[in-house]
Coordinates of N, CA and C in Angstrom, one line a residue:
M1 N 74.8 -31.1 12.7 CA 74.0 -31.1 13.9 C 73.1 -29.9 13.9
A2 N 72.5 -29.6 12.7 CA 71.7 -28.4 12.6 C 70.3 -28.6 13.2
R3 N 69.9 -29.9 13.4 CA 68.5 -30.2 13.8 C 68.4 -29.7 15.2
P4 N 67.2 -29.0 15.5 CA 67.0 -28.4 16.9 C 66.9 -29.5 17.9
D5 N 66.4 -30.7 17.6 CA 66.3 -31.7 18.7 C 67.6 -32.2 19.1
K6 N 68.6 -32.3 18.1 CA 69.9 -32.8 18.5 C 70.6 -31.7 19.2
A7 N 70.5 -30.4 18.9 CA 71.1 -29.3 19.6 C 70.6 -29.3 21.0
A8 N 69.3 -29.5 21.2 CA 68.7 -29.5 22.6 C 69.3 -30.7 23.4
A9 N 69.4 -31.9 22.7 CA 70.0 -33.0 23.4 C 71.4 -32.8 23.9
V10 N 72.2 -32.2 23.0 CA 73.6 -31.9 23.3 C 73.7 -30.8 24.4
A11 N 72.8 -29.8 24.4 CA 72.8 -28.8 25.5 C 72.4 -29.5 26.8
E12 N 71.4 -30.4 26.8 CA 71.0 -31.0 28.0 C 72.2 -31.9 28.6
L13 N 72.8 -32.7 27.7 CA 73.9 -33.5 28.2 C 75.1 -32.7 28.7
T14 N 75.4 -31.5 28.0 CA 76.4 -30.7 28.4 C 76.2 -30.1 29.8
D15 N 74.9 -29.8 30.1 CA 74.5 -29.3 31.4 C 74.7 -30.4 32.5
Q16 N 74.4 -31.6 32.1 CA 74.5 -32.8 33.0 C 76.0 -33.0 33.3
F17 N 76.9 -32.9 32.3 CA 78.3 -33.1 32.6 C 78.8 -32.0 33.5
R18 N 78.4 -30.8 33.3 CA 78.9 -29.6 34.1 C 78.3 -29.7 35.5
N19 N 77.1 -30.2 35.7 CA 76.5 -30.1 37.0 C 76.8 -31.4 37.8
S20 N 77.5 -32.3 37.3 CA 77.8 -33.6 38.0 C 79.2 -33.6 38.6
N21 N 79.3 -34.2 39.8 CA 80.6 -34.5 40.4 C 81.4 -35.5 39.6
A22 N 80.6 -36.5 39.1 CA 81.2 -37.6 38.4 C 80.3 -38.1 37.3
A23 N 80.9 -38.7 36.3 CA 80.1 -39.4 35.2 C 80.8 -40.7 34.9
V24 N 80.0 -41.8 34.9 CA 80.6 -43.1 34.7 C 79.9 -43.7 33.4
L25 N 80.8 -44.1 32.4 CA 80.3 -44.6 31.2 C 80.2 -46.2 31.3
T26 N 79.1 -46.7 30.8 CA 79.0 -48.2 30.9 C 78.4 -48.7 29.5
E27 N 78.6 -49.9 29.3 CA 78.0 -50.6 28.2 C 76.9 -51.5 28.8
Y28 N 75.8 -51.4 28.2 CA 74.6 -52.1 28.8 C 74.0 -53.2 27.8
R29 N 74.8 -53.6 26.8 CA 74.3 -54.5 25.9 C 73.8 -55.8 26.5
G30 N 72.6 -56.2 26.2 CA 72.1 -57.5 26.8 C 71.2 -57.3 28.0
L31 N 71.2 -56.1 28.6 CA 70.3 -55.9 29.7 C 68.9 -55.6 29.3
T32 N 68.0 -56.1 30.1 CA 66.5 -55.8 29.8 C 66.1 -54.5 30.4
V33 N 65.0 -54.0 30.0 CA 64.4 -52.8 30.5 C 64.2 -52.9 32.0
A34 N 63.8 -54.1 32.5 CA 63.6 -54.3 33.9 C 64.9 -54.2 34.7
Q35 N 65.9 -54.8 34.1 CA 67.3 -54.7 34.7 C 67.8 -53.3 34.8
L36 N 67.6 -52.5 33.7 CA 68.0 -51.1 33.7 C 67.2 -50.3 34.8
K37 N 66.0 -50.6 35.0 CA 65.2 -50.0 36.0 C 65.8 -50.3 37.4
T38 N 66.1 -51.5 37.6 CA 66.7 -52.0 38.9 C 68.1 -51.2 39.1
L39 N 68.8 -51.1 38.0 CA 70.1 -50.4 38.1 C 69.9 -49.0 38.5
R40 N 69.0 -48.3 37.9 CA 68.7 -46.9 38.2 C 68.4 -46.8 39.7
R41 N 67.6 -47.7 40.2 CA 67.3 -47.6 41.7 C 68.5 -47.9 42.5
S42 N 69.4 -48.8 42.1 CA 70.6 -49.1 42.9 C 71.6 -48.0 42.9
L43 N 71.5 -47.1 42.0 CA 72.5 -46.0 42.0 C 72.3 -45.0 43.1
G44 N 71.1 -45.0 43.6 CA 70.8 -44.0 44.7 C 70.1 -42.8 44.1
E45 N 69.7 -41.9 44.9 CA 68.9 -40.7 44.5 C 69.7 -39.6 43.9
N46 N 71.0 -39.7 44.1 CA 71.9 -38.6 43.6 C 72.6 -38.9 42.3
A47 N 72.0 -39.9 41.5 CA 72.6 -40.2 40.2 C 71.5 -40.4 39.2
Q48 N 71.8 -40.1 38.0 CA 70.8 -40.4 36.9 C 71.6 -41.3 35.9
Y49 N 70.9 -42.3 35.4 CA 71.5 -43.2 34.5 C 70.7 -43.0 33.2
A50 N 71.4 -42.7 32.1 CA 70.8 -42.4 30.9 C 71.5 -43.1 29.7
V51 N 70.7 -43.7 28.9 CA 71.2 -44.3 27.7 C 71.3 -43.2 26.7
V52 N 72.5 -43.1 26.1 CA 72.8 -41.9 25.2 C 73.3 -42.3 23.9
K53 N 73.3 -41.4 23.0 CA 73.9 -41.5 21.6 C 75.4 -41.1 21.7
N54 N 76.2 -41.9 21.2 CA 77.7 -41.7 21.4 C 78.1 -40.3 20.8
T55 N 77.7 -40.1 19.6 CA 78.2 -38.9 18.9 C 77.7 -37.6 19.7
L56 N 76.5 -37.6 20.0 CA 76.0 -36.4 20.7 C 76.6 -36.2 22.1
T57 N 76.8 -37.4 22.8 CA 77.4 -37.3 24.1 C 78.9 -36.9 24.1
K58 N 79.6 -37.4 23.0 CA 81.0 -37.0 22.9 C 81.1 -35.5 22.6
I59 N 80.2 -34.9 21.8 CA 80.1 -33.5 21.6 C 79.8 -32.7 22.9
A60 N 78.8 -33.2 23.6 CA 78.5 -32.6 24.9 C 79.6 -32.6 25.9
A61 N 80.3 -33.7 26.0 CA 81.4 -33.9 26.9 C 82.5 -32.9 26.6
N62 N 82.8 -32.8 25.3 CA 83.8 -31.8 24.8 C 83.4 -30.4 25.1
E63 N 82.1 -30.1 24.9 CA 81.7 -28.7 25.2 C 81.8 -28.4 26.7
A64 N 81.6 -29.5 27.5 CA 81.7 -29.3 29.0 C 83.2 -29.3 29.4
G65 N 84.1 -29.5 28.5 CA 85.6 -29.4 28.8 C 86.1 -30.8 29.2
I66 N 85.4 -31.9 28.9 CA 85.9 -33.2 29.2 C 86.2 -33.9 27.9
T67 N 87.5 -34.0 27.7 CA 88.0 -34.6 26.4 C 88.6 -36.0 26.7
T68 N 88.7 -36.4 27.9 CA 89.4 -37.7 28.2 C 88.5 -38.9 28.0
L69 N 87.2 -38.7 27.7 CA 86.3 -39.8 27.5 C 86.1 -40.2 26.1
D70 N 86.8 -39.5 25.2 CA 86.5 -39.7 23.7 C 86.7 -41.2 23.3
D71 N 87.6 -41.9 23.8 CA 87.9 -43.3 23.4 C 86.8 -44.2 23.9
L72 N 86.0 -43.8 24.9 CA 85.0 -44.7 25.5 C 83.7 -44.7 24.8
F73 N 83.5 -43.8 23.9 CA 82.2 -43.7 23.2 C 82.2 -44.6 22.0
N74 N 82.0 -45.9 22.2 CA 81.8 -46.9 21.2 C 80.9 -48.0 21.7
G75 N 80.1 -48.5 20.9 CA 79.1 -49.5 21.3 C 78.0 -48.9 22.0
P76 N 77.1 -49.7 22.5 CA 75.9 -49.1 23.2 C 76.4 -48.5 24.6
T77 N 76.2 -47.2 24.8 CA 76.7 -46.5 25.9 C 75.6 -45.9 26.7
A78 N 75.8 -46.0 28.0 CA 74.9 -45.3 29.0 C 75.8 -44.6 30.0
V79 N 75.3 -43.5 30.5 CA 76.1 -42.7 31.4 C 75.4 -42.5 32.7
A80 N 76.1 -42.7 33.8 CA 75.6 -42.4 35.2 C 76.1 -41.1 35.6
F81 N 75.3 -40.1 35.6 CA 75.6 -38.7 36.0 C 75.4 -38.6 37.5
V82 N 76.5 -38.4 38.3 CA 76.4 -38.4 39.8 C 76.6 -37.0 40.3
T83 N 75.5 -36.6 41.0 CA 75.6 -35.3 41.6 C 75.9 -35.3 43.1
G84 N 75.8 -36.5 43.7 CA 76.0 -36.6 45.2 C 77.3 -37.3 45.4
D85 N 77.3 -38.3 46.3 CA 78.5 -39.1 46.7 C 78.8 -40.1 45.6
P86 N 80.0 -39.9 44.9 CA 80.3 -40.8 43.9 C 80.6 -42.2 44.3
V87 N 81.0 -42.4 45.6 CA 81.3 -43.7 46.1 C 80.0 -44.5 46.2
E88 N 78.9 -43.9 46.6 CA 77.6 -44.7 46.6 C 77.2 -45.2 45.2
S89 N 77.4 -44.3 44.2 CA 77.0 -44.7 42.9 C 77.9 -45.7 42.3
A90 N 79.2 -45.6 42.6 CA 80.2 -46.6 42.1 C 79.9 -47.9 42.7
K91 N 79.5 -48.0 44.0 CA 79.2 -49.2 44.7 C 77.9 -49.8 44.0
G92 N 77.0 -49.0 43.7 CA 75.8 -49.5 43.0 C 76.1 -50.1 41.7
L93 N 76.9 -49.4 40.9 CA 77.3 -50.0 39.6 C 78.1 -51.3 39.8
R94 N 79.1 -51.3 40.7 CA 79.9 -52.5 40.9 C 79.0 -53.7 41.4
D95 N 78.1 -53.5 42.3 CA 77.3 -54.5 42.8 C 76.3 -55.0 41.7
F96 N 75.8 -54.1 41.0 CA 74.9 -54.5 39.9 C 75.6 -55.3 38.8
A97 N 76.9 -54.9 38.5 CA 77.7 -55.6 37.5 C 78.1 -57.0 38.0
K98 N 78.2 -57.2 39.3 CA 78.5 -58.5 39.8 C 77.4 -59.5 39.5
D99 N 76.1 -59.0 39.7 CA 75.0 -59.9 39.5 C 74.6 -59.9 38.0
N100 N 75.0 -58.9 37.2 CA 74.6 -58.8 35.8 C 75.8 -58.5 35.0
P101 N 76.5 -59.6 34.5 CA 77.8 -59.4 33.8 C 77.7 -58.7 32.5
N102 N 76.4 -58.5 32.0 CA 76.3 -57.7 30.8 C 76.5 -56.2 31.0
L103 N 76.5 -55.7 32.2 CA 76.9 -54.3 32.5 C 78.4 -54.3 32.6
V104 N 79.0 -53.5 31.7 CA 80.4 -53.3 31.7 C 80.8 -51.9 31.9
I105 N 81.6 -51.6 33.0 CA 82.0 -50.3 33.3 C 83.2 -50.0 32.4
K106 N 83.0 -48.9 31.6 CA 84.1 -48.5 30.7 C 85.1 -47.6 31.3
G107 N 84.6 -46.7 32.1 CA 85.5 -45.6 32.7 C 84.6 -44.4 33.0
G108 N 85.3 -43.4 33.4 CA 84.5 -42.2 33.7 C 85.4 -41.0 34.1
V109 N 84.7 -40.1 34.7 CA 85.4 -38.8 35.1 C 84.9 -38.4 36.5
L110 N 85.9 -38.0 37.4 CA 85.5 -37.5 38.7 C 86.2 -36.2 38.9
D111 N 85.4 -35.2 39.1 CA 85.9 -33.8 39.3 C 86.9 -33.4 38.3
G112 N 86.6 -33.8 37.0 CA 87.4 -33.4 35.9 C 88.6 -34.3 35.6
K113 N 88.8 -35.3 36.5 CA 89.9 -36.2 36.3 C 89.4 -37.6 35.7
A114 N 90.1 -38.0 34.7 CA 89.6 -39.3 34.1 C 89.9 -40.5 35.0
L115 N 89.0 -41.4 35.0 CA 89.1 -42.6 35.8 C 88.9 -43.8 34.9
S116 N 89.8 -44.8 35.1 CA 89.6 -46.1 34.3 C 88.6 -46.9 35.0
A117 N 88.2 -48.0 34.4 CA 87.2 -48.9 35.0 C 87.8 -49.5 36.3
D118 N 89.1 -49.8 36.4 CA 89.7 -50.3 37.6 C 89.6 -49.2 38.7
E119 N 89.9 -48.0 38.4 CA 89.8 -46.9 39.4 C 88.4 -46.7 39.9
I120 N 87.4 -46.9 39.1 CA 86.0 -46.8 39.5 C 85.7 -47.9 40.5
K121 N 86.3 -49.1 40.2 CA 86.1 -50.2 41.1 C 86.8 -50.0 42.5
K122 N 87.9 -49.4 42.4 CA 88.6 -49.0 43.7 C 87.8 -47.9 44.4
L123 N 87.2 -47.0 43.7 CA 86.4 -46.0 44.3 C 85.2 -46.6 45.0
A124 N 84.7 -47.7 44.4 CA 83.5 -48.4 45.0 C 83.9 -49.1 46.3
D125 N 85.2 -49.5 46.4 CA 85.7 -50.2 47.6 C 85.9 -49.2 48.8
L126 N 85.9 -47.9 48.5 CA 86.0 -47.0 49.6 C 84.7 -47.0 50.5
E127 N 84.9 -46.5 51.7 CA 83.7 -46.4 52.5 C 83.1 -45.0 52.2
S128 N 81.8 -44.9 52.5 CA 81.1 -43.7 52.2 C 81.7 -42.5 52.9
R129 N 81.4 -41.3 52.4 CA 81.9 -40.1 53.0 C 81.5 -40.0 54.5
E130 N 80.3 -40.3 54.8 CA 79.8 -40.2 56.2 C 80.6 -41.1 57.1
V131 N 80.9 -42.4 56.6 CA 81.7 -43.3 57.5 C 83.1 -42.8 57.7
L132 N 83.7 -42.3 56.6 CA 85.1 -41.8 56.7 C 85.1 -40.6 57.7
L133 N 84.1 -39.7 57.6 CA 84.1 -38.5 58.5 C 83.9 -39.0 59.9
S134 N 83.0 -40.0 60.1 CA 82.8 -40.4 61.5 C 84.1 -41.1 62.1
K135 N 84.8 -41.8 61.2 CA 86.1 -42.4 61.7 C 87.1 -41.3 62.1
L136 N 87.1 -40.3 61.2 CA 88.0 -39.2 61.5 C 87.7 -38.5 62.8
A137 N 86.4 -38.3 63.0 CA 85.9 -37.7 64.3 C 86.3 -38.5 65.5
G138 N 86.1 -39.8 65.3 CA 86.4 -40.7 66.4 C 87.9 -40.7 66.7
A139 N 88.7 -40.7 65.7 CA 90.2 -40.6 65.9 C 90.6 -39.3 66.6
M140 N 89.9 -38.3 66.1 CA 90.3 -37.0 66.8 C 89.8 -36.9 68.2
K141 N 88.7 -37.5 68.5 CA 88.2 -37.5 69.9 C 89.1 -38.4 70.8
G142 N 89.6 -39.5 70.2 CA 90.5 -40.3 71.0 C 91.8 -39.6 71.3
K143 N 92.3 -38.8 70.3 CA 93.5 -38.0 70.5 C 93.3 -36.9 71.6
Q144 N 92.1 -36.3 71.5 CA 91.8 -35.3 72.5 C 91.7 -35.9 73.9
S145 N 91.2 -37.1 74.1 CA 91.1 -37.8 75.4 C 92.5 -38.1 75.9
Q146 N 93.4 -38.5 75.0 CA 94.8 -38.8 75.4 C 95.4 -37.5 75.8
A147 N 95.2 -36.4 75.1 CA 95.8 -35.2 75.5 C 95.3 -34.7 76.8
A148 N 94.0 -34.8 77.0 CA 93.4 -34.4 78.3 C 94.0 -35.2 79.5
S149 N 94.2 -36.5 79.2 CA 94.8 -37.4 80.3 C 96.3 -36.9 80.6
V150 N 97.0 -36.6 79.6 CA 98.4 -36.1 79.8 C 98.4 -34.8 80.6
F151 N 97.5 -33.9 80.2 CA 97.4 -32.6 80.8 C 97.0 -32.7 82.3
Q152 N 96.1 -33.7 82.6 CA 95.7 -33.9 83.9 C 96.8 -34.6 84.7
A153 N 97.6 -35.4 84.1 CA 98.6 -36.1 84.8 C 99.8 -35.2 85.2
L154 N 100.0 -34.2 84.4 CA 101.2 -33.3 84.7 C 101.1 -32.6 86.0
P155 N 100.0 -32.0 86.4 CA 99.9 -31.3 87.7 C 100.1 -32.3 88.9
S156 N 99.4 -33.5 88.8 CA 99.5 -34.5 89.9 C 100.9 -35.0 90.0
K157 N 101.6 -35.2 88.8 CA 103.0 -35.7 88.9 C 103.9 -34.6 89.5
L158 N 103.6 -33.4 89.2 CA 104.4 -32.3 89.7 C 104.2 -32.2 91.3
V159 N 103.0 -32.4 91.7 CA 102.7 -32.4 93.2 C 103.5 -33.5 93.8
R160 N 103.4 -34.7 93.2 CA 104.1 -35.9 93.8 C 105.6 -35.6 93.8
T161 N 106.1 -35.0 92.8 CA 107.6 -34.8 92.8 C 108.0 -33.8 93.8
V162 N 107.2 -32.7 94.0 CA 107.5 -31.7 95.0 C 107.4 -32.3 96.4
D163 N 106.4 -33.1 96.6 CA 106.2 -33.8 97.9 C 107.5 -34.7 98.2
A164 N 107.9 -35.4 97.2 CA 109.1 -36.3 97.3 C 110.3 -35.5 97.7
L165 N 110.5 -34.4 97.0 CA 111.6 -33.5 97.2 C 111.6 -33.0 98.7
R166 N 110.4 -32.5 99.1 CA 110.2 -32.0 100.4 C 110.5 -33.1 101.5
A167 N 110.0 -34.3 101.3 CA 110.3 -35.4 102.2 C 111.8 -35.7 102.2
K168 N 112.4 -35.6 101.1 CA 113.9 -35.9 101.1 C 114.7 -34.8 101.8
Q169 N 114.2 -33.6 101.6 CA 114.9 -32.5 102.3 C 114.6 -32.6 103.9
D170 N 113.4 -33.0 104.2 CA 113.1 -33.2 105.7 C 114.0 -34.3 106.3
E171 N 114.2 -35.4 105.5 CA 115.1 -36.5 105.9 C 116.5 -36.0 106.1
Q172 N 117.0 -35.2 105.1 CA 118.4 -34.7 105.1 C 118.5 -33.7 106.2
G173 N 117.5 -32.8 106.4 CA 117.6 -31.8 107.5 C 117.5 -32.5 108.9
G174 N 116.8 -33.5 109.0 CA 116.7 -34.2 110.3 C 117.9 -35.0 110.6
A175 N 118.6 -35.5 109.6 CA 119.8 -36.3 109.8 C 121.0 -35.5 110.2
E176 N 121.0 -34.2 109.9 CA 122.2 -33.4 110.2 C 122.2 -32.9 111.6

């Protein structure tokens, strides 16, 4: 790999692996240029989809500290480098693969952890980060409302109990 162009390509790929939250390897055999363009758009603005050379990409991944992908570098390979929400990109890949069976998801890596093709499909089934956060906020707000109701009920229950005790004492005092 003494050629400067190959060294530059490896350095660029290494940077992409290091700067990405996730990387998904796919096989694109049989897809047209127009289909690849559509795929790039479907991944969202926080992902780059690049057709890569297996040998150079394997070297770059290893230099970035990712050795779990070595078995996936065979056949025509393209990598989706995800810098934003990996769920959005995984959904884009899954949906595109449904319409275009020539796109095969091989596997990938998320925050340094290897993912199989099935795990990437499960990731695609998750709701986006924003939806999950809004559901969490809604659940927390609901619990706060319940707590507020309980705290409001305690003083009024105490007042009713004291009034009942006073009335009972008045009855007992008047009966004697």
